[in-house]
Coordinates of C-alpha atoms in Angstrom, one line a residue:
Chain L
M1 CA 126.6 344.3 46.3
G2 CA 127.7 347.2 49.1
F3 CA 124.4 348.3 52.3
K4 CA 121.5 349.3 50.3
L5 CA 119.2 351.5 52.6
D6 CA 116.2 350.3 50.8
Y7 CA 116.8 347.2 50.2
L8 CA 116.2 347.5 54.0
V9 CA 113.4 349.1 53.9
S10 CA 112.3 347.1 51.5
I11 CA 112.2 343.7 52.5
L12 CA 111.4 344.7 57.0
P13 CA 107.5 344.5 56.2
G14 CA 108.4 340.5 55.6
L15 CA 110.2 340.3 58.8
I16 CA 107.9 342.2 61.0
G17 CA 105.2 339.7 60.2
A18 CA 107.4 336.9 60.3
A19 CA 108.3 337.9 64.1
A20 CA 104.4 337.1 64.9
V21 CA 105.7 334.1 65.3
N22 CA 108.8 334.6 68.3
V23 CA 106.1 337.1 70.2
R24 CA 103.9 334.9 70.0
L25 CA 106.2 331.8 70.6
A26 CA 107.8 334.1 73.4
I27 CA 104.6 335.1 75.4
I28 CA 104.3 331.4 75.5
I29 CA 107.7 330.6 77.1
I30 CA 107.9 333.3 78.8
T31 CA 104.0 332.4 81.2
L32 CA 105.1 328.5 81.5
A33 CA 109.2 329.7 82.7
L34 CA 107.0 331.7 85.7
A35 CA 105.1 329.2 86.4
L36 CA 107.2 326.6 86.5
G37 CA 110.3 328.3 87.7
T38 CA 107.3 329.6 90.5
A39 CA 106.4 325.7 91.1
L40 CA 110.2 325.1 91.1
T41 CA 111.7 327.0 93.5
I42 CA 108.2 325.5 96.3
V43 CA 108.8 322.5 96.5
R44 CA 112.3 323.4 97.0
S45 CA 111.5 325.4 99.9
L46 CA 109.5 322.5 101.7
K47 CA 114.0 321.5 101.9
I48 CA 112.7 317.4 100.4
A49 CA 116.5 315.9 100.8
V50 CA 116.1 313.9 97.6
V51 CA 113.6 316.6 95.6
N52 CA 115.9 319.0 96.0
A53 CA 119.0 316.4 95.0
F54 CA 117.8 315.8 91.6
A55 CA 116.6 319.6 90.9
A56 CA 120.4 319.8 91.2
V57 CA 121.5 317.8 89.0
V58 CA 118.5 319.3 86.4
I59 CA 119.2 323.1 86.9
S60 CA 123.9 321.4 86.3
F61 CA 122.3 319.7 82.9
V62 CA 120.8 323.2 82.1
R63 CA 123.2 326.0 83.2
G64 CA 125.9 324.0 82.5
T65 CA 124.6 323.1 78.6
P66 CA 123.9 325.2 75.9
L67 CA 120.6 325.7 74.8
L68 CA 121.1 324.9 71.3
I69 CA 121.8 321.7 72.1
Q70 CA 119.1 321.2 74.7
I71 CA 117.0 321.9 71.9
F72 CA 118.8 320.1 69.5
M73 CA 117.8 317.8 72.6
A74 CA 114.1 318.5 73.6
Y75 CA 113.9 318.2 69.1
Y76 CA 116.6 314.8 67.8
V77 CA 117.0 312.6 70.9
L78 CA 113.4 312.7 72.4
P79 CA 111.9 310.0 70.1
A80 CA 114.6 307.8 70.8
V81 CA 112.8 307.4 74.6
G82 CA 109.6 308.1 72.5
L83 CA 107.9 311.5 73.2
D84 CA 107.9 312.6 69.2
L85 CA 106.8 317.2 69.7
S86 CA 106.9 319.0 66.9
P87 CA 109.1 321.8 66.4
E88 CA 106.9 324.6 68.2
V89 CA 106.4 322.2 71.3
A90 CA 110.0 320.8 71.4
G91 CA 111.0 324.5 71.4
V92 CA 109.2 326.2 73.4
S93 CA 109.9 322.6 75.9
A94 CA 113.3 323.3 75.6
I95 CA 113.2 327.2 76.7
A96 CA 110.7 327.0 79.0
F97 CA 112.3 324.8 81.2
N98 CA 115.8 326.5 80.5
S99 CA 114.7 329.6 81.5
M100 CA 112.6 328.2 84.9
V101 CA 115.0 327.1 86.3
F102 CA 117.2 330.5 86.5
V103 CA 113.7 332.3 87.4
S104 CA 114.0 330.1 90.0
E105 CA 116.8 330.3 91.3
S106 CA 116.5 334.4 91.0
M107 CA 113.3 333.4 93.5
R108 CA 115.5 331.6 95.8
G109 CA 117.6 334.5 96.0
G110 CA 115.0 336.4 96.9
L111 CA 113.6 334.3 99.3
A112 CA 116.7 335.1 101.5
T113 CA 115.6 338.9 101.4
I114 CA 112.4 338.5 103.0
D115 CA 111.6 338.9 106.5
T116 CA 111.4 335.7 108.7
G117 CA 109.4 337.6 110.7
Q118 CA 106.7 337.7 108.3
I119 CA 106.9 334.5 108.5
E120 CA 106.8 333.4 111.8
A121 CA 103.7 336.1 112.0
S122 CA 101.6 334.6 109.0
T123 CA 102.3 331.5 110.9
A124 CA 101.9 332.3 114.2
L125 CA 97.9 334.0 113.0
G126 CA 97.5 329.8 111.5
L127 CA 97.2 330.8 107.6
P128 CA 97.8 328.0 105.7
P129 CA 101.4 326.7 104.2
H130 CA 99.8 328.2 100.8
A131 CA 97.9 331.3 102.1
I132 CA 101.7 332.5 104.0
W133 CA 103.3 332.0 99.8
L134 CA 99.9 333.9 97.6
K135 CA 99.5 336.8 100.3
V136 CA 102.5 337.5 101.9
V137 CA 105.8 335.3 100.0
L138 CA 104.8 335.4 96.7
P139 CA 104.0 339.0 95.8
Q140 CA 106.6 340.8 97.4
L141 CA 109.8 338.3 95.7
F142 CA 108.2 339.0 91.9
R143 CA 108.5 342.3 92.9
R144 CA 111.9 342.9 94.0
I145 CA 112.8 340.1 90.8
V146 CA 111.1 342.3 88.5
P147 CA 115.0 343.4 87.0
V148 CA 116.0 340.2 87.0
L149 CA 113.1 338.5 85.1
I150 CA 112.8 341.3 82.3
N151 CA 116.4 340.5 82.1
E152 CA 115.4 336.7 81.2
A153 CA 112.1 337.7 79.1
T154 CA 114.9 340.0 77.0
I155 CA 116.8 336.1 77.1
I156 CA 114.1 334.4 75.8
V157 CA 112.7 336.4 73.3
K158 CA 116.6 336.8 71.2
G159 CA 116.7 332.9 72.2
T160 CA 113.6 331.8 69.8
A161 CA 115.7 332.5 67.0
L162 CA 117.7 329.3 67.3
L163 CA 115.0 327.4 67.0
S164 CA 115.2 328.1 63.3
V165 CA 117.5 325.4 63.9
I166 CA 114.6 322.8 64.4
T167 CA 112.7 323.7 61.6
V168 CA 110.8 326.8 63.2
V169 CA 110.3 329.7 60.4
E170 CA 110.2 332.6 62.6
V171 CA 112.1 336.1 62.1
L172 CA 115.6 334.3 61.3
R173 CA 115.1 332.2 58.9
T174 CA 113.2 334.4 57.5
A175 CA 115.7 336.6 57.3
Q176 CA 117.7 333.1 55.6
Q177 CA 114.6 332.7 52.7
I178 CA 114.9 336.3 51.5
A179 CA 119.1 335.8 51.3
S180 CA 119.2 333.9 49.2
A181 CA 116.8 334.4 47.0
N182 CA 117.8 338.1 47.1
Y183 CA 122.0 336.5 47.5
R184 CA 121.3 340.1 50.0
P185 CA 122.2 338.7 53.3
F186 CA 123.9 341.8 54.6
E187 CA 120.6 344.2 55.2
T188 CA 118.3 340.8 56.6
M189 CA 120.5 340.0 59.4
I190 CA 120.4 343.8 60.0
G191 CA 117.0 343.6 60.1
S192 CA 116.4 340.4 61.8
A193 CA 118.2 342.3 64.4
L194 CA 116.6 344.9 64.6
V195 CA 113.0 343.1 64.5
F196 CA 114.8 341.7 67.8
L197 CA 116.2 344.9 69.4
V198 CA 112.9 346.3 68.6
I199 CA 110.2 343.1 70.7
N200 CA 113.6 344.1 73.9
L201 CA 113.0 347.8 73.4
V202 CA 109.7 347.0 74.2
I203 CA 109.6 344.3 77.1
S204 CA 112.5 347.2 78.7
L205 CA 110.8 349.2 78.9
S206 CA 107.4 348.1 80.5
G207 CA 109.8 346.6 83.3
R208 CA 111.1 350.0 84.0
V209 CA 107.5 351.1 83.7
A210 CA 106.3 348.1 86.1
E211 CA 108.9 349.1 88.6
S212 CA 108.2 352.8 89.0
R213 CA 104.8 351.5 89.1
F214 CA 106.3 348.9 92.9
A215 CA 108.5 351.9 93.8
A216 CA 105.6 354.6 94.2
A217 CA 103.2 351.6 95.8
R218 CA 105.7 351.2 98.9
V219 CA 106.0 354.9 98.9
Chain E
M1 CA 127.6 313.6 98.4
R2 CA 126.3 310.0 98.3
K3 CA 123.1 310.2 97.3
T4 CA 123.3 312.5 94.5
N5 CA 125.6 310.3 93.6
R6 CA 122.4 307.4 93.0
T7 CA 119.8 310.5 91.9
I8 CA 121.7 310.8 88.5
F9 CA 123.0 306.5 88.5
G10 CA 118.9 306.3 88.9
V11 CA 118.0 308.7 87.0
L12 CA 120.8 307.6 83.5
A13 CA 120.1 303.8 83.6
G14 CA 115.8 304.7 84.4
S15 CA 116.5 306.8 80.7
A16 CA 119.3 304.1 79.3
C17 CA 116.2 301.4 79.6
L18 CA 113.3 303.2 77.9
A19 CA 115.3 304.3 75.0
L20 CA 116.0 300.0 74.4
V21 CA 113.0 300.0 74.7
A22 CA 112.0 302.4 72.3
S23 CA 114.4 300.9 70.0
Q24 CA 113.7 297.6 70.1
Q25 CA 109.8 298.6 69.1
A26 CA 109.5 297.1 65.5
F27 CA 107.2 298.9 62.8
A28 CA 105.4 297.4 60.8
E29 CA 104.7 299.7 58.6
T30 CA 106.7 301.6 56.1
T31 CA 107.1 305.0 55.5
L32 CA 106.0 305.0 52.2
D33 CA 102.3 302.3 54.3
K34 CA 101.2 305.1 55.9
I35 CA 101.6 308.4 53.8
K36 CA 100.0 306.4 51.9
R37 CA 97.4 305.3 54.8
T38 CA 97.2 308.7 56.3
G39 CA 97.2 310.9 52.8
E40 CA 99.9 312.9 54.4
L41 CA 103.7 313.6 52.9
T42 CA 106.5 315.5 55.5
V43 CA 109.8 316.2 53.9
G44 CA 113.2 318.0 55.3
T45 CA 113.6 321.5 52.6
E46 CA 116.7 323.5 53.1
A47 CA 115.0 326.7 51.7
A48 CA 117.5 328.7 50.4
F49 CA 118.9 326.9 47.8
P50 CA 118.5 328.5 45.4
P51 CA 117.1 328.2 42.3
F52 CA 116.5 324.3 44.2
E53 CA 114.4 325.3 46.3
F54 CA 113.5 328.5 48.1
V55 CA 111.2 331.4 49.1
K56 CA 109.4 333.7 47.3
D57 CA 106.4 335.5 47.9
G58 CA 106.4 332.8 51.4
K59 CA 106.2 330.0 48.8
V60 CA 109.3 327.4 48.5
V61 CA 109.5 327.4 44.8
G62 CA 112.5 325.9 42.3
Y63 CA 113.2 323.2 40.3
G64 CA 113.1 320.3 43.4
S65 CA 109.9 321.9 44.5
D66 CA 108.2 321.5 40.6
I67 CA 110.0 317.6 40.7
L68 CA 107.9 317.2 44.3
A69 CA 104.5 318.4 43.1
E70 CA 104.6 315.4 40.5
V71 CA 106.1 312.8 43.5
V72 CA 102.4 314.5 45.7
K73 CA 100.5 313.9 42.5
E74 CA 102.0 310.3 41.6
L75 CA 101.1 309.0 45.8
G76 CA 98.5 310.3 46.0
V77 CA 99.2 312.6 48.8
K78 CA 96.3 315.0 50.4
K79 CA 98.5 316.8 52.7
L80 CA 102.5 318.1 52.3
N81 CA 104.1 319.3 54.7
Q82 CA 107.5 321.4 53.9
L83 CA 109.7 321.8 57.1
D84 CA 112.2 324.2 56.2
L85 CA 116.0 324.0 58.5
P86 CA 119.1 325.3 57.1
W87 CA 121.1 322.5 55.7
Q88 CA 123.4 321.2 58.9
G89 CA 120.0 319.3 59.8
I90 CA 119.1 318.3 56.7
L91 CA 120.8 314.7 57.4
P92 CA 120.1 314.2 60.6
G93 CA 116.7 314.5 60.9
V94 CA 116.0 312.3 57.6
L95 CA 117.6 309.7 60.2
A96 CA 115.7 311.0 63.8
G97 CA 112.8 310.1 61.6
K98 CA 111.7 313.7 62.0
F99 CA 110.7 313.4 58.0
D100 CA 109.9 311.1 55.6
F101 CA 112.7 311.8 53.2
V102 CA 114.9 315.3 52.4
A103 CA 113.1 316.5 49.1
T104 CA 116.0 319.0 48.3
T105 CA 119.3 318.0 46.2
V106 CA 122.1 315.8 48.4
G107 CA 125.1 315.3 45.8
I108 CA 126.2 312.2 45.5
N109 CA 129.6 311.8 46.6
A110 CA 130.1 307.3 48.3
E111 CA 130.4 308.3 51.7
R112 CA 127.0 309.6 51.5
A113 CA 125.6 307.5 49.3
K114 CA 127.1 304.0 52.6
R115 CA 124.3 306.1 55.4
Y116 CA 121.4 307.3 52.9
A117 CA 118.9 306.0 49.9
Y118 CA 119.3 307.8 47.3
T119 CA 116.9 308.2 44.9
M120 CA 117.1 308.6 40.7
P121 CA 118.9 312.1 40.2
I122 CA 117.6 314.9 39.6
A123 CA 120.7 317.3 38.1
D124 CA 123.7 317.2 37.3
G125 CA 126.1 318.7 39.9
V126 CA 129.2 318.9 38.5
P127 CA 131.3 320.5 41.2
Y128 CA 132.8 324.8 39.5
A129 CA 134.4 327.3 40.5
M130 CA 132.8 330.9 39.7
K131 CA 134.9 334.4 39.8
R132 CA 134.1 338.1 40.2
K133 CA 134.3 338.7 36.8
G134 CA 136.6 340.8 35.2
D135 CA 139.7 339.7 38.5
G136 CA 142.3 337.9 35.7
L137 CA 141.8 334.2 36.7
T138 CA 141.5 332.1 33.9
K139 CA 142.6 328.3 34.7
V140 CA 141.7 325.7 37.9
E141 CA 145.8 326.8 38.2
D142 CA 145.0 330.1 39.2
L143 CA 143.9 329.5 42.1
N144 CA 147.3 329.0 44.3
G145 CA 147.3 331.4 47.1
K146 CA 143.6 332.7 46.1
V147 CA 141.1 332.6 49.3
V148 CA 138.5 329.9 47.9
G149 CA 135.3 329.5 49.7
T150 CA 132.2 327.0 50.1
Q151 CA 129.1 326.4 52.7
L152 CA 130.3 324.3 55.7
A153 CA 128.7 319.8 54.8
S154 CA 128.5 320.0 52.1
S155 CA 129.2 317.7 49.1
T156 CA 131.7 320.3 47.6
E157 CA 134.2 320.7 50.8
P158 CA 135.3 318.2 50.3
V159 CA 136.3 319.0 46.2
A160 CA 137.3 322.0 47.2
R161 CA 140.0 320.0 50.6
A162 CA 141.3 317.6 47.7
L163 CA 141.4 320.5 44.5
D164 CA 143.3 322.4 47.3
A165 CA 145.3 319.0 47.4
K166 CA 145.8 318.5 43.7
L167 CA 147.9 321.8 43.5
K168 CA 150.6 321.1 46.2
A169 CA 150.9 317.4 44.2
A170 CA 151.8 319.5 41.1
G171 CA 154.3 322.3 43.0
G172 CA 152.1 324.7 43.3
A173 CA 151.7 326.7 46.6
G174 CA 147.8 326.1 47.1
F175 CA 145.0 328.1 48.6
K176 CA 145.8 330.9 50.1
E177 CA 142.4 329.7 53.2
L178 CA 139.3 327.0 52.8
K179 CA 136.7 329.7 54.1
L180 CA 133.5 328.5 55.2
F181 CA 130.5 329.2 55.6
T182 CA 127.1 327.9 56.7
A183 CA 124.8 328.8 53.4
F184 CA 126.2 329.5 50.1
P185 CA 124.0 333.8 49.5
E186 CA 127.0 334.4 52.1
S187 CA 129.9 333.2 50.2
Y188 CA 129.1 334.7 47.3
V189 CA 128.7 337.9 49.1
A190 CA 132.1 337.1 50.7
L191 CA 133.0 336.7 46.7
A192 CA 131.7 340.6 45.7
S193 CA 133.2 341.5 48.6
G194 CA 137.0 340.4 47.7
E195 CA 136.6 338.8 51.4
V196 CA 137.3 335.4 48.9
D197 CA 138.4 335.3 45.5
A198 CA 136.2 332.3 44.6
V199 CA 132.8 329.5 44.9
I200 CA 133.0 326.4 44.7
Q201 CA 129.4 325.0 44.4
S202 CA 127.6 322.8 41.5
L203 CA 126.9 324.1 38.8
P204 CA 123.2 324.1 37.9
S205 CA 123.9 326.4 41.0
L206 CA 126.1 328.4 39.7
A207 CA 124.7 328.8 36.1
A208 CA 121.4 330.4 37.6
L209 CA 122.9 332.8 39.6
V210 CA 125.3 333.5 36.9
K211 CA 122.6 334.4 34.7
D212 CA 121.3 337.1 37.5
K213 CA 124.0 339.3 38.4
P214 CA 125.4 338.9 34.1
D215 CA 128.1 342.1 35.4
V216 CA 129.1 341.0 39.3
F217 CA 129.8 336.8 38.7
E218 CA 131.5 334.9 35.7
L219 CA 132.4 330.7 35.6
L220 CA 136.2 329.4 36.3
A221 CA 136.1 326.9 35.7
P222 CA 134.6 322.5 36.2
T223 CA 136.8 321.0 39.6
P224 CA 135.5 317.7 39.6
Q225 CA 137.4 315.7 41.6
E226 CA 139.3 312.1 41.1
G227 CA 137.0 309.4 40.5
G228 CA 134.2 311.5 41.3
F229 CA 130.3 312.0 41.0
T230 CA 128.3 314.5 40.5
Y231 CA 125.2 313.8 39.7
L232 CA 122.2 315.5 42.8
A233 CA 119.3 313.9 44.4
W234 CA 117.2 313.7 47.4
V235 CA 117.3 311.3 49.9
T236 CA 115.0 308.3 52.7
R237 CA 116.0 306.5 55.3
P238 CA 117.6 303.4 54.5
D239 CA 115.0 301.4 56.0
D240 CA 112.7 303.1 52.8
K241 CA 114.0 301.1 49.6
D242 CA 110.3 301.6 48.6
L243 CA 109.6 304.1 48.6
R244 CA 113.1 305.7 46.9
D245 CA 112.8 303.3 44.0
A246 CA 108.6 305.3 44.4
I247 CA 110.1 308.9 43.9
S248 CA 112.8 307.4 41.4
A249 CA 110.1 306.3 39.4
V250 CA 108.5 309.1 39.2
I251 CA 111.8 310.9 38.0
R252 CA 112.3 308.5 35.4
K253 CA 108.3 308.7 34.2
M254 CA 109.0 312.7 34.2
R255 CA 112.7 312.1 32.3
D256 CA 110.4 309.8 29.4
D257 CA 108.1 312.5 28.7
G258 CA 110.5 315.7 28.3
R259 CA 108.8 316.8 31.6
L260 CA 112.5 317.0 34.2
A261 CA 113.4 318.8 30.9
A262 CA 111.5 321.3 30.2
L263 CA 111.5 321.9 34.1
Q264 CA 115.6 322.6 33.4
K265 CA 114.8 324.8 31.1
K266 CA 112.7 326.7 32.9
W267 CA 115.1 326.7 36.2
F268 CA 118.9 326.6 34.9
G269 CA 118.6 327.7 31.0
F270 CA 119.9 324.1 30.5
E271 CA 119.0 320.8 29.7
M272 CA 121.2 317.6 31.4
T273 CA 121.4 314.3 30.5
I274 CA 119.8 311.8 33.8
P275 CA 122.0 308.8 33.2
D276 CA 120.2 305.7 34.6
Q277 CA 122.5 304.0 36.4
G278 CA 126.7 304.2 37.3
Y279 CA 125.7 307.4 39.4
L280 CA 125.7 305.9 42.5
P281 CA 129.0 304.0 44.7
P282 CA 130.1 300.9 44.6
G283 CA 128.3 299.3 47.2
A284 CA 126.1 301.8 47.2
M285 CA 122.0 301.4 48.8

């Protein structure tokens, strides 16, 4: 019952196949989290008291409760208020909602680093607000928070493993299935860890490339 | 700050109202009616529980899956969705309406029988202790001072606790420790590696494992609870008794024409007696 490397190698193809589920969901979640996080940042910058008070409540909830509980709530509690979501939709919504908050918070931090003189100049030139956001603020903002976004992307990838508890059969659940049929949990756990590690290394490396390009563009 | 409080209150009040409205809606159609009308069935399974349900070549197979195939045929189901989730989510999931019924064996005990409707049993799951081969344990009393493992929130967890209490009552030391695992395979590995000295689990699962790895594991002895119920069945929501009866009818038919015994031979290597009654605690649904 000791560790067997050849067994680990034999199960990797199955785990890599299951990783397609994690990668697909992670891409959808990252896209949603970026879009929603940006929208939330813009809405919060308008400084409407009621809206910001509500946002503050949502943010403290998302920051203060475990992601696993948020996933459970999306799947088991929302049906009670008439929202019966499929496992994948519930999982994607929960993680995207969670990430939206963290993306928005890091963008808010980044906003302070943008020179107010630029905004004043754009306003003086008569640029409409949406143009100021799209052409002046956001491009600089995204460049500055690339490291944070890359970090958030790796958190999202790891978060997709949690969806195994709401019937999404992904890498972790596939590993558990293989382990139970062959009574060998060690190799399957190590195998699933390797799969996640490889996905996140790819993300980290692409982040490095993006950062160095932006650095070159600034020179 | 006052504004924030008012917002929180508004959100809470709003969601409470919504929940109330949603729960007040009476659905005239039963789950069985819905299955027959749509031809679609969704079941919850723990597909990591050999030989009942496990994944082989990307498909859920096992003793339970074979029975499910017959139930699907009898109910005229055209599309079967078999969801797979860890054991701890199975019972909450059926109550939340995430699947029509639980098609993975649920050990019968008094606590659960109050909350779920059990079908006719598909197996006899008398709890057994399993040990490492050649470790010198010969009887239940030898578990005094030993580390025992079982699955968290399984029907054998209370059985293990009762055995510990019984050993102590008889003047023994009781277990050195009761280790709980999220899934049984982890407990089997812990047993093989010496992390635990025995695993308590129902006999059919252990029999399959001992057959598979006779050089590693050996059965020690049965560990039934006083007045305990040992049968394994599927469950439906308490208000789905018509669905429960429909499933039970299929199981009874399979038992009477020998199909069930043939499946037991195929998956466990021995046949079991499945009773018509007396398998449920008094006052069960």
